[in-house]
Short mmCIF file of C-alpha atoms and ligand atoms in Angstrom, two decimals:
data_model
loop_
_atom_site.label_atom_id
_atom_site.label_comp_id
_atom_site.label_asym_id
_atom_site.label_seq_id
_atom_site.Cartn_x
_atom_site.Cartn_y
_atom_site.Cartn_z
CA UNK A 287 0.00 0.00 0.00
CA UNK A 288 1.44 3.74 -0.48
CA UNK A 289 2.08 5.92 2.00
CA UNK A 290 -1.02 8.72 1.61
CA UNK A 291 0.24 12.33 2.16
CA UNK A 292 -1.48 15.80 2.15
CA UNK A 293 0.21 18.83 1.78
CA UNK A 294 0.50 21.49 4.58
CA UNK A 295 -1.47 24.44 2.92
CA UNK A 296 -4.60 22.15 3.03
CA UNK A 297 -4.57 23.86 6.65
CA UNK A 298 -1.73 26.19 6.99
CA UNK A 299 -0.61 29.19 5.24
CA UNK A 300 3.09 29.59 6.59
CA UNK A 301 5.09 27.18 8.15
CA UNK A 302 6.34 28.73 11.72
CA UNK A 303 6.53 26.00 14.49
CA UNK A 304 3.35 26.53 15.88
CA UNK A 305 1.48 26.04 12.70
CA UNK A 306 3.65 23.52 11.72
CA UNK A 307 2.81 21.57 14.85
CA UNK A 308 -1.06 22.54 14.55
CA UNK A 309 -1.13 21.14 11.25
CA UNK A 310 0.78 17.94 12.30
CA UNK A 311 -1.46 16.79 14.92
CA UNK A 312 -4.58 17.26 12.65
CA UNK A 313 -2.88 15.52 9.89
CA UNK A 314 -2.35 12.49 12.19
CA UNK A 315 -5.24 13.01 14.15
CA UNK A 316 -7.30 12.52 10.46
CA UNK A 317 -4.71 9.00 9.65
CA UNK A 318 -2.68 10.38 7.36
CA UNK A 319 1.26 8.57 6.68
CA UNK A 320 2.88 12.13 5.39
CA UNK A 321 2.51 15.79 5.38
CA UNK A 322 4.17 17.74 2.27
CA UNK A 323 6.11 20.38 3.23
CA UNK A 324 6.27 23.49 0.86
CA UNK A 325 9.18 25.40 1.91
CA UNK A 326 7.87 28.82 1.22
CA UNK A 327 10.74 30.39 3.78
CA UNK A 328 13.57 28.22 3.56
CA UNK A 329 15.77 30.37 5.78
CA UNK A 330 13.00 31.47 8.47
CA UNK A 331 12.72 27.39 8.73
CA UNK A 332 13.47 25.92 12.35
CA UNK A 333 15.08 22.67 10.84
CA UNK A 334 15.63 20.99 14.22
CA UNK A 335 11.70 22.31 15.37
CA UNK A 336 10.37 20.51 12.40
CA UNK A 337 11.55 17.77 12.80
CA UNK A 338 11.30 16.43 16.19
CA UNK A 339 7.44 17.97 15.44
CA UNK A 340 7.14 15.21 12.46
CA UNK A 341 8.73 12.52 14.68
CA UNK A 342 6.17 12.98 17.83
CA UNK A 343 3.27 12.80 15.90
CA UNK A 344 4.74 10.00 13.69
CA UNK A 345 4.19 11.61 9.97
CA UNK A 346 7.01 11.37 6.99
CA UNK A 347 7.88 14.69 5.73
CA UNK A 348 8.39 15.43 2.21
CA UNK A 349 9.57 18.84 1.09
CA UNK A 350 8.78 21.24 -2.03
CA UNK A 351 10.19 23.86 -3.69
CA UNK A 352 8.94 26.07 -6.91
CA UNK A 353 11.49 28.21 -7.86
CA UNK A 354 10.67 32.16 -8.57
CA UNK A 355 11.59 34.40 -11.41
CA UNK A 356 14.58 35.54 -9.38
CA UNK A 357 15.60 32.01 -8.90
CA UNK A 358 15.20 30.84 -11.92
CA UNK A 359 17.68 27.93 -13.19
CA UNK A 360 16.12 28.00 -16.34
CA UNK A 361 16.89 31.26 -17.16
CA UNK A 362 19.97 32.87 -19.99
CA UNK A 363 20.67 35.04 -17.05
CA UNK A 364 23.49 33.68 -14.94
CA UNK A 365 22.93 35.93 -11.70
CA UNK A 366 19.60 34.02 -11.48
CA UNK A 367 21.20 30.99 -12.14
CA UNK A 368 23.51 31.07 -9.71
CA UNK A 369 20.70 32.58 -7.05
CA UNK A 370 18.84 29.25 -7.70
CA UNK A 371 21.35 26.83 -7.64
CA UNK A 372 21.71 28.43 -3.88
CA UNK A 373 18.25 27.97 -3.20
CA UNK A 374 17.82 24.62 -4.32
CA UNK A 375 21.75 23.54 -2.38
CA UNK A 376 19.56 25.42 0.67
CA UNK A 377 16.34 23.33 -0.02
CA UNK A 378 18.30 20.10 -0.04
CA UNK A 379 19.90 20.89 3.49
CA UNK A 380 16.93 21.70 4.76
CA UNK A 381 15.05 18.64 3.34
CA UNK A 382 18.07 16.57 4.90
CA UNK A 383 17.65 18.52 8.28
CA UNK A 384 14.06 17.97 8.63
CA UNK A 385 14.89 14.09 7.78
CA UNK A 386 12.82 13.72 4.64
CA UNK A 387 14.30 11.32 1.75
CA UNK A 388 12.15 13.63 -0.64
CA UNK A 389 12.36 17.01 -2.79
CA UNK A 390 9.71 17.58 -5.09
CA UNK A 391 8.11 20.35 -7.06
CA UNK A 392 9.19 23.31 -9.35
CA UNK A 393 12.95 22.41 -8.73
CA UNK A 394 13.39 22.79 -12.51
CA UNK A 395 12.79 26.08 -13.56
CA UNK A 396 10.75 28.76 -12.28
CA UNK A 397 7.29 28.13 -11.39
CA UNK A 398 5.50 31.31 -13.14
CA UNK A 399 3.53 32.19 -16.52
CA UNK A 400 6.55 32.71 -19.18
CA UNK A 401 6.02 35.03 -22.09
CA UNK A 402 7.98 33.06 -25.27
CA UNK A 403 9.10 29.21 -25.20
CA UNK A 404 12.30 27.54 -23.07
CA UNK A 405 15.44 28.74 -25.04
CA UNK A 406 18.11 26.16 -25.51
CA UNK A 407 20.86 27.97 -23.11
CA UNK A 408 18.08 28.60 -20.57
CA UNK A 409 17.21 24.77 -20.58
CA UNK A 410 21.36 23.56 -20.51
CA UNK A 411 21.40 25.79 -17.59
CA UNK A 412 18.98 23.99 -15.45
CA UNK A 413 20.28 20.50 -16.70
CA UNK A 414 23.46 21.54 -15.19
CA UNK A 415 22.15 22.92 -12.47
CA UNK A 416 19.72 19.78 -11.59
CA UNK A 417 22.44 17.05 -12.26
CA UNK A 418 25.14 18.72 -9.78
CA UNK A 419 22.18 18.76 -7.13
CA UNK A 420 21.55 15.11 -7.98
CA UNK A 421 24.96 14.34 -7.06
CA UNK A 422 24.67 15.99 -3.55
CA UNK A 423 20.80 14.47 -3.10
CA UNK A 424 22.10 10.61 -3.90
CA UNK A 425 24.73 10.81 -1.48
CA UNK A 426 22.27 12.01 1.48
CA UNK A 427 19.71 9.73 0.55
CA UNK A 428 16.99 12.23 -1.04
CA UNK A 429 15.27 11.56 -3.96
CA UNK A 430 14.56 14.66 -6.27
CA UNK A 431 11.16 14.31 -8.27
CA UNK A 432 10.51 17.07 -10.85
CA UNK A 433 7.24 18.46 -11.11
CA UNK A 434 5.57 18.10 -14.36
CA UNK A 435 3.18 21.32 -14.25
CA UNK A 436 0.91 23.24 -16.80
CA UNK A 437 2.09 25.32 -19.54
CA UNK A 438 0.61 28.95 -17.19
CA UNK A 439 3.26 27.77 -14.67
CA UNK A 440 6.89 26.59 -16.43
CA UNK A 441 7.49 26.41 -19.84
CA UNK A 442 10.17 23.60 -19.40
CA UNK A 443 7.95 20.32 -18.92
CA UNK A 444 4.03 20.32 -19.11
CA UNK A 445 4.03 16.55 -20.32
CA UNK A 446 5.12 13.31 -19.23
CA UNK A 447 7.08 12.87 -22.97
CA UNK A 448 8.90 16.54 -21.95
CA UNK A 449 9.72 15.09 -18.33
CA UNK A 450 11.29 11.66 -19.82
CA UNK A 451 13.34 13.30 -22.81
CA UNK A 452 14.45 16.21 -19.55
CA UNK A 453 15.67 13.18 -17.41
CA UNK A 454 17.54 11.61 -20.59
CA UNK A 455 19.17 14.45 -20.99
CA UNK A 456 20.66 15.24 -17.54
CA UNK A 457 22.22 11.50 -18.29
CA UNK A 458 23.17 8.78 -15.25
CA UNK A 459 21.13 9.88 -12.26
CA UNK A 460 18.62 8.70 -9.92
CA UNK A 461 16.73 11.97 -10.54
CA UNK A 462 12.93 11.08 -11.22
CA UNK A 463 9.21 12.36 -11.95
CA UNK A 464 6.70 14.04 -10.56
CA UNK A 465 3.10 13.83 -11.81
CA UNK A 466 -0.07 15.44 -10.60
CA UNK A 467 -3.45 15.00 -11.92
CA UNK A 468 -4.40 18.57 -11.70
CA UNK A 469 -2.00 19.63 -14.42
CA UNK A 470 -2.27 16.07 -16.46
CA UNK A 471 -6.15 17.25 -16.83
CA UNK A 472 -4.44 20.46 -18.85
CA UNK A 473 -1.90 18.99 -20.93
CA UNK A 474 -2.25 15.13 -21.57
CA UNK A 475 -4.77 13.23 -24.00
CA UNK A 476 -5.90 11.14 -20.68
CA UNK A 477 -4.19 10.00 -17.67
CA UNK A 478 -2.66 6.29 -17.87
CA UNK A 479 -0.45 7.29 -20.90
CA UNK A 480 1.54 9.66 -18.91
CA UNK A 481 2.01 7.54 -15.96
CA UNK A 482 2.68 4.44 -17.90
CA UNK A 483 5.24 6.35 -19.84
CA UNK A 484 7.41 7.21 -16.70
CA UNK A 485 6.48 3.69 -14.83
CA UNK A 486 7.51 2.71 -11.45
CA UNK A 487 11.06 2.89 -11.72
CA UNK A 488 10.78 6.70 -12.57
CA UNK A 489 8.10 7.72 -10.91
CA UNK A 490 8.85 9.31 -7.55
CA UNK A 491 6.30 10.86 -6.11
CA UNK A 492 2.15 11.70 -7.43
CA UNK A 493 0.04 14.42 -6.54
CA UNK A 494 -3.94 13.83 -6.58
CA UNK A 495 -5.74 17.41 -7.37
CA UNK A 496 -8.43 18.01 -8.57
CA UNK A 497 -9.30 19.97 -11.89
CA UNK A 498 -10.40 23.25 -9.99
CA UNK A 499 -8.29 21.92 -7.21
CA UNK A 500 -11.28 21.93 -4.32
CA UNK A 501 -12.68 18.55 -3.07
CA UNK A 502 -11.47 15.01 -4.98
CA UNK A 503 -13.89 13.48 -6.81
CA UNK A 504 -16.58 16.63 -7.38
CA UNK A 505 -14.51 17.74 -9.87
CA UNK A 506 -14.30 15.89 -13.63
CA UNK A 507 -10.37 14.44 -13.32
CA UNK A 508 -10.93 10.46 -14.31
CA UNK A 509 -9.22 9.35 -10.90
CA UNK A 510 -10.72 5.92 -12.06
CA UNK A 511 -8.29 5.35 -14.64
CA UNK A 512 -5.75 7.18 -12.66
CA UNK A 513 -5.53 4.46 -9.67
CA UNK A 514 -6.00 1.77 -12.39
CA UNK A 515 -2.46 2.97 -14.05
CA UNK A 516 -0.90 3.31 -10.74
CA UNK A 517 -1.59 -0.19 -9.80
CA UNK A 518 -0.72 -1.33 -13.34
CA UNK A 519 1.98 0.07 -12.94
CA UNK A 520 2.93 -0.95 -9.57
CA UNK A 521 3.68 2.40 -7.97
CA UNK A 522 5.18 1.96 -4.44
CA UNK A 523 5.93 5.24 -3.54
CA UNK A 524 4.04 8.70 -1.75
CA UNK A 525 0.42 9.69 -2.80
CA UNK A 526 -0.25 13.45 -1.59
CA UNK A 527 -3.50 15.15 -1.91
CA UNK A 528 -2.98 18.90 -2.84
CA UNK A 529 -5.68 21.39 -2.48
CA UNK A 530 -5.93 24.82 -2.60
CA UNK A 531 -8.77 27.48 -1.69
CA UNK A 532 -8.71 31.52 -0.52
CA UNK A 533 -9.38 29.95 3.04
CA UNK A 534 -5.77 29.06 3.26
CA UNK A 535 -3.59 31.41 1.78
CA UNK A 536 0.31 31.98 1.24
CA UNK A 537 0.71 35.10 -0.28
CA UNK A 538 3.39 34.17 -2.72
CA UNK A 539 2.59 30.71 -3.52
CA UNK A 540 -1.47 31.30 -3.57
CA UNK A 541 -1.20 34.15 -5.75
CA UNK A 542 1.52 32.24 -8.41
CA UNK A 543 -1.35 29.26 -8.33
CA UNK A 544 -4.19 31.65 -9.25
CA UNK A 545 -5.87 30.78 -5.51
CA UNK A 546 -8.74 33.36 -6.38
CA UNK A 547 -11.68 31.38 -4.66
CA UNK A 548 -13.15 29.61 -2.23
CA UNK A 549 -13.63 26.15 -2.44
CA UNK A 550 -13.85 24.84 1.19
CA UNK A 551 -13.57 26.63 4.07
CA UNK A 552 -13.45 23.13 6.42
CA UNK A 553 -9.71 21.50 6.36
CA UNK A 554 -10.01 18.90 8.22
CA UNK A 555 -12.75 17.73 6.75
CA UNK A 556 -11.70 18.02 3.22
CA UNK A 557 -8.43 16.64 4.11
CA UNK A 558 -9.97 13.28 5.59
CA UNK A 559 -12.64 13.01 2.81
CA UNK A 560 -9.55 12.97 0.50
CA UNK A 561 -7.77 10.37 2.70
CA UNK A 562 -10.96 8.50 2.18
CA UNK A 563 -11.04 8.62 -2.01
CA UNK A 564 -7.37 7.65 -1.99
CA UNK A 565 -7.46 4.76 0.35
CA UNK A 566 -10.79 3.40 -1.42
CA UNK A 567 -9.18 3.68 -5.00
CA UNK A 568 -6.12 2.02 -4.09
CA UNK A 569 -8.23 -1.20 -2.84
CA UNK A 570 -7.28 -3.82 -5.41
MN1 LIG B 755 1.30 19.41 -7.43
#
């Protein structure tokens, strides 16, 4: 059975101890195996806080990252470059510190709406960037998953094909993919292509979101066909529910989603009716 994760702004919208701790003991009070960390303050994070918090209430973290215009490894400008391959060296320590095994996200390029297609120096640039970071991730354990997002958000990888040829290209490492239903609703012909396309051995970690991204299941995303693959497949590894609404709001990160509405006001109970859906669909 996968471990079933939900990530953090399902109930909090900043991650200082106390909320950090708040949303921990809801998260495990509701069953859950993981909580998703988004590291939306990398430096403000209390490393050694976080994770004695995860430990006491017995909850994996994994951490994510989407990079920012200013951090932007994908970039022709080499001052943002170089910013970015700092952030991500920082998001790796910290992932190691809180004593996750797991980066995902926008680690690739920057997670914003781009005006004119990836250029091929801007694309080399976060190769290079990505397979150094590798190196550093296999030696502590972690396991960096690349985020396969919408064409509004990077305009490096929006399908599973673009994900595969980006991993071929950054040559022998144990780098892998992320995939998340939300954004497969935007740019794939259906969902068990994609995921059979990057199987088990390179998929490493899955997001379940819905197509507006409120409650699973009252939206239109075919999670039918989407546990089928997985099990087809044989995927072993995290399952996190992602959900976002204006009741819970970063101001960075919400506003870079397009978090304009409401679509729940009730965390916990959207978080364990999602816990429900996933453990249900993964029944063989
Ligand atoms: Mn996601």
């Amino acid at each position: 059975m996968n471990k079933i994760g939900v990530h953090a702004l399902t109930f909090i919208g900043d991650i200082e101890n106390p909320s950090i701790e708040k949303c921990l003991s809801q998260v495990a009070k509701i069953g859950y195996d993981v909580m998703e960390l988004p590291l939306l303050n990398p430096d403000a994070l209390d490393t050694r806080f976080v994770s004695k918090a995860y430990e006491k209430f017995n909850i994996e973290p994994t951490v994510s990252l989407g990079l920012s215009y200013k951090t932007d490894i994908a970039s022709e400008d080499q001052d943002r470059v170089k910013l970015g391959r700092e952030l991500l060296f920082k998001a790796l320590e910290k992932t190691i510190d809180v004593g996750s095994s797991n980066l995902c996200g926008v680690i690739h390029s920057a997670l914003q709406k781009n005006d004119a297609p990836k250029t091929k120096l801007g694309y080399e640039n976060s190769l290079s960037v990505i397979r150094d970071l590798a190196k550093k991730a296999e030696q502590n354990n972690v396991t960096l998953s690349l985020e396969v997002v919408n064409r509004y958000e990077t305009n490096i990888m929006n399908t599973a094909e673009e994900a595969m040829n980006y991993i071929n290209d950054l040559g022998d490492t144990n780098v892998k993919v992320h995939l998340d239903t939300y954004h497969m609703n935007i740019e794939e012909n259906n969902y068990s292509e994609p995921i059979k396309k990057i199987g088990k051995d390179k998929l490493g970690m899955f997001h379940f979101g819905e197509n507006h991204r409120g409650y699973l299941g009252s939206g239109h995303i075919n999670f039918e066909e989407t546990f089928k693959s997985l099990k087809e497949i044989n995927y072993s590894g995290i399952i996190t529910f992602e959900s976002f609404s204006s009741e819970v709001v970063d101001p960075v990160l919400s506003n870079t989603l397009a978090v304009w509405r409401n679509l729940w006001s009730n965390s916990e109970d959207l978080a364990a009716e999602a816990l429900k859906f996933i453990k249900n669909g993964l029944r063989p």
